[in-house]
Amino acid sequence: QQQVKQSPQSLIVQKGGISIINCAYENTAFDYFPWYQQFPGKGPALLIAIRPDVSEKKEGRFTISFNKSAKQFSLHIMDSQPGDSATYFCAASNTGANNLFFGTGTRLTVIP
Amino acid sequence: DAGITQSPRHKVTETGTPVTLRCHQTENHRYMYWYRQDPGHGLRLIHYSYGVKDTDKGEVSDGYSVSRSKTEDFLLTLESATSSQTSVYFCAISESRTYEQYFGPGTRLTVT
């Protein structure tokens, strides 16, 4: 059973556009929600993370929006660039656990 | 890749043979993890370690064992490889249970 559901599976965005990737979870004990970026042949790299005490976190062109009541969180990439083309994974975990539960990934392609 | 190396980077082996993958870190982090990455599943935790000689199972631990005799090394062993264990294996480390996990470059394992 997938603990974190991610959509869409793939996404094509024009350069300069906004990329939006969504994730949903059921376990209300989750209290840590990171996003990872992965380029082909590389390991996932931590991009940005949020805890449920805030509804939004922004780092440069990347923003996480968090909706605790809906049990959803999303990644927004503003002014998307071809260099952002990668696979993005959301994940979730809870205090006391060592397991990060990952979504199935979104392959983002930014076309010039 | 945050001072993490994995060896080998690629391996092809036959069904029924034992295989050991190595993860080496230079960050002196306490926690180390082994994940497998498969299409449609994201990353799933196999085993993790919270100190030398201290290990525990993840969500997909069947058919795998681990050992950690030194802080810097975490070994993953497939006692008798099966075709279902064909995957990309990632090692990750974290300094504490604050969840920031950093991933190595991965090992692509093919079991024929």
mmCIF file of C-alpha atoms in Angstrom, chain B residues 1-104:
data_model
loop_
_atom_site.group_PDB
_atom_site.id
_atom_site.type_symbol
_atom_site.label_atom_id
_atom_site.label_comp_id
_atom_site.label_asym_id
_atom_site.label_seq_id
_atom_site.Cartn_x
_atom_site.Cartn_y
_atom_site.Cartn_z
ATOM 1 C CA ASP B 1 26.650 13.043 -3.021
ATOM 2 C CA ALA B 2 27.402 14.181 0.552
ATOM 3 C CA GLY B 3 30.555 12.096 1.062
ATOM 4 C CA ILE B 4 28.889 8.793 0.246
ATOM 5 C CA THR B 5 30.295 6.183 -2.085
ATOM 6 C CA GLN B 6 28.731 2.929 -3.157
ATOM 7 C CA SER B 7 30.441 -0.083 -4.666
ATOM 8 C CA PRO B 8 30.119 -1.620 -7.080
ATOM 9 C CA ARG B 9 28.203 0.884 -9.195
ATOM 10 C CA HIS B 10 26.992 -1.813 -11.557
ATOM 11 C CA LYS B 11 26.729 -5.545 -11.115
ATOM 12 C CA VAL B 12 25.265 -8.422 -13.083
ATOM 13 C CA THR B 13 24.879 -11.696 -11.243
ATOM 14 C CA GLU B 14 23.098 -14.985 -11.630
ATOM 15 C CA THR B 15 20.103 -16.235 -9.694
ATOM 16 C CA GLY B 16 21.120 -18.031 -6.518
ATOM 17 C CA THR B 17 24.474 -16.342 -6.032
ATOM 18 C CA PRO B 18 25.294 -14.213 -2.990
ATOM 19 C CA VAL B 19 25.864 -10.511 -3.543
ATOM 20 C CA THR B 20 27.229 -7.837 -1.209
ATOM 21 C CA LEU B 21 26.873 -4.130 -1.812
ATOM 22 C CA ARG B 22 28.948 -1.637 0.112
ATOM 23 C CA CYS B 23 28.175 1.857 1.295
ATOM 24 C CA HIS B 24 30.965 4.044 2.640
ATOM 25 C CA GLN B 25 30.540 7.482 4.205
ATOM 26 C CA THR B 26 33.047 10.104 5.251
ATOM 27 C CA GLU B 27 30.552 12.271 7.182
ATOM 28 C CA ASN B 28 30.625 10.306 10.460
ATOM 29 C CA HIS B 29 26.815 10.228 10.465
ATOM 30 C CA ARG B 30 25.140 7.866 12.897
ATOM 31 C CA TYR B 31 22.272 6.675 10.717
ATOM 32 C CA MET B 32 22.653 4.735 7.493
ATOM 33 C CA TYR B 33 19.954 3.296 5.235
ATOM 34 C CA TRP B 34 19.542 0.988 2.274
ATOM 35 C CA TYR B 35 16.723 1.662 -0.198
ATOM 36 C CA ARG B 36 15.746 0.070 -3.445
ATOM 37 C CA GLN B 37 14.251 2.036 -6.316
ATOM 38 C CA ASP B 38 11.845 0.431 -8.758
ATOM 39 C CA PRO B 39 9.565 1.983 -11.379
ATOM 40 C CA GLY B 40 6.106 2.579 -9.987
ATOM 41 C CA HIS B 41 7.265 2.185 -6.389
ATOM 42 C CA GLY B 42 9.553 5.115 -5.719
ATOM 43 C CA LEU B 43 12.147 4.269 -3.076
ATOM 44 C CA ARG B 44 11.493 1.689 -0.387
ATOM 45 C CA LEU B 45 13.504 1.109 2.765
ATOM 46 C CA ILE B 46 15.200 -2.277 3.063
ATOM 47 C CA HIS B 47 17.186 -1.964 6.304
ATOM 48 C CA TYR B 48 18.693 0.790 8.364
ATOM 49 C CA SER B 49 21.343 1.214 11.033
ATOM 50 C CA TYR B 50 21.320 3.552 14.024
ATOM 51 C CA GLY B 51 24.858 2.766 15.147
ATOM 52 C CA VAL B 52 27.668 0.262 14.914
ATOM 53 C CA LYS B 53 26.167 -3.220 15.135
ATOM 54 C CA ASP B 54 22.668 -1.720 15.550
ATOM 55 C CA THR B 55 20.348 -2.449 12.654
ATOM 56 C CA ASP B 56 16.660 -2.887 11.996
ATOM 57 C CA LYS B 57 14.327 -3.931 9.207
ATOM 58 C CA GLY B 58 12.526 -1.678 6.779
ATOM 59 C CA GLU B 59 9.404 -2.338 4.751
ATOM 60 C CA VAL B 60 10.997 -4.670 2.146
ATOM 61 C CA SER B 61 13.632 -6.576 4.137
ATOM 62 C CA ASP B 62 12.854 -10.151 3.049
ATOM 63 C CA GLY B 63 15.842 -11.716 1.277
ATOM 64 C CA TYR B 64 18.284 -9.083 2.522
ATOM 65 C CA SER B 65 20.649 -8.821 5.460
ATOM 66 C CA VAL B 66 22.919 -6.006 6.599
ATOM 67 C CA SER B 67 25.956 -5.467 8.753
ATOM 68 C CA ARG B 68 27.701 -2.453 10.188
ATOM 69 C CA SER B 69 31.013 -3.094 11.929
ATOM 70 C CA LYS B 70 32.328 0.465 11.529
ATOM 71 C CA THR B 71 30.625 3.847 11.554
ATOM 72 C CA GLU B 72 31.616 4.513 7.971
ATOM 73 C CA ASP B 73 30.578 1.228 6.339
ATOM 74 C CA PHE B 74 27.166 -0.359 5.850
ATOM 75 C CA LEU B 75 26.927 -3.591 3.885
ATOM 76 C CA LEU B 76 23.849 -5.009 2.185
ATOM 77 C CA THR B 77 23.876 -8.732 1.395
ATOM 78 C CA LEU B 78 21.571 -10.706 -0.823
ATOM 79 C CA GLU B 79 22.121 -14.239 0.441
ATOM 80 C CA SER B 80 20.739 -15.876 -2.707
ATOM 81 C CA ALA B 81 19.873 -13.360 -5.398
ATOM 82 C CA THR B 82 16.561 -13.622 -7.226
ATOM 83 C CA SER B 83 15.332 -11.863 -10.362
ATOM 84 C CA SER B 84 12.892 -9.837 -8.232
ATOM 85 C CA GLN B 85 15.907 -8.208 -6.597
ATOM 86 C CA THR B 86 16.958 -6.610 -9.870
ATOM 87 C CA SER B 87 16.827 -2.955 -8.921
ATOM 88 C CA VAL B 88 18.798 0.190 -8.232
ATOM 89 C CA TYR B 89 20.040 0.261 -4.651
ATOM 90 C CA PHE B 90 20.705 3.503 -2.814
ATOM 91 C CA CYS B 91 22.466 4.093 0.431
ATOM 92 C CA ALA B 92 21.532 7.128 2.511
ATOM 93 C CA ILE B 93 22.899 8.726 5.652
ATOM 94 C CA SER B 94 21.595 11.115 8.257
ATOM 95 C CA GLU B 95 23.174 12.771 11.233
ATOM 96 C CA SER B 96 20.209 12.294 13.524
ATOM 97 C CA ARG B 97 16.564 11.383 13.482
ATOM 98 C CA THR B 98 15.736 14.837 12.127
ATOM 99 C CA TYR B 99 15.048 13.138 8.826
ATOM 100 C CA GLU B 100 17.431 14.966 6.484
ATOM 101 C CA GLN B 101 18.668 11.963 4.572
ATOM 102 C CA TYR B 102 21.374 12.280 1.940
ATOM 103 C CA PHE B 103 21.738 9.694 -0.780
ATOM 104 C CA GLY B 104 24.667 8.031 -2.480
#
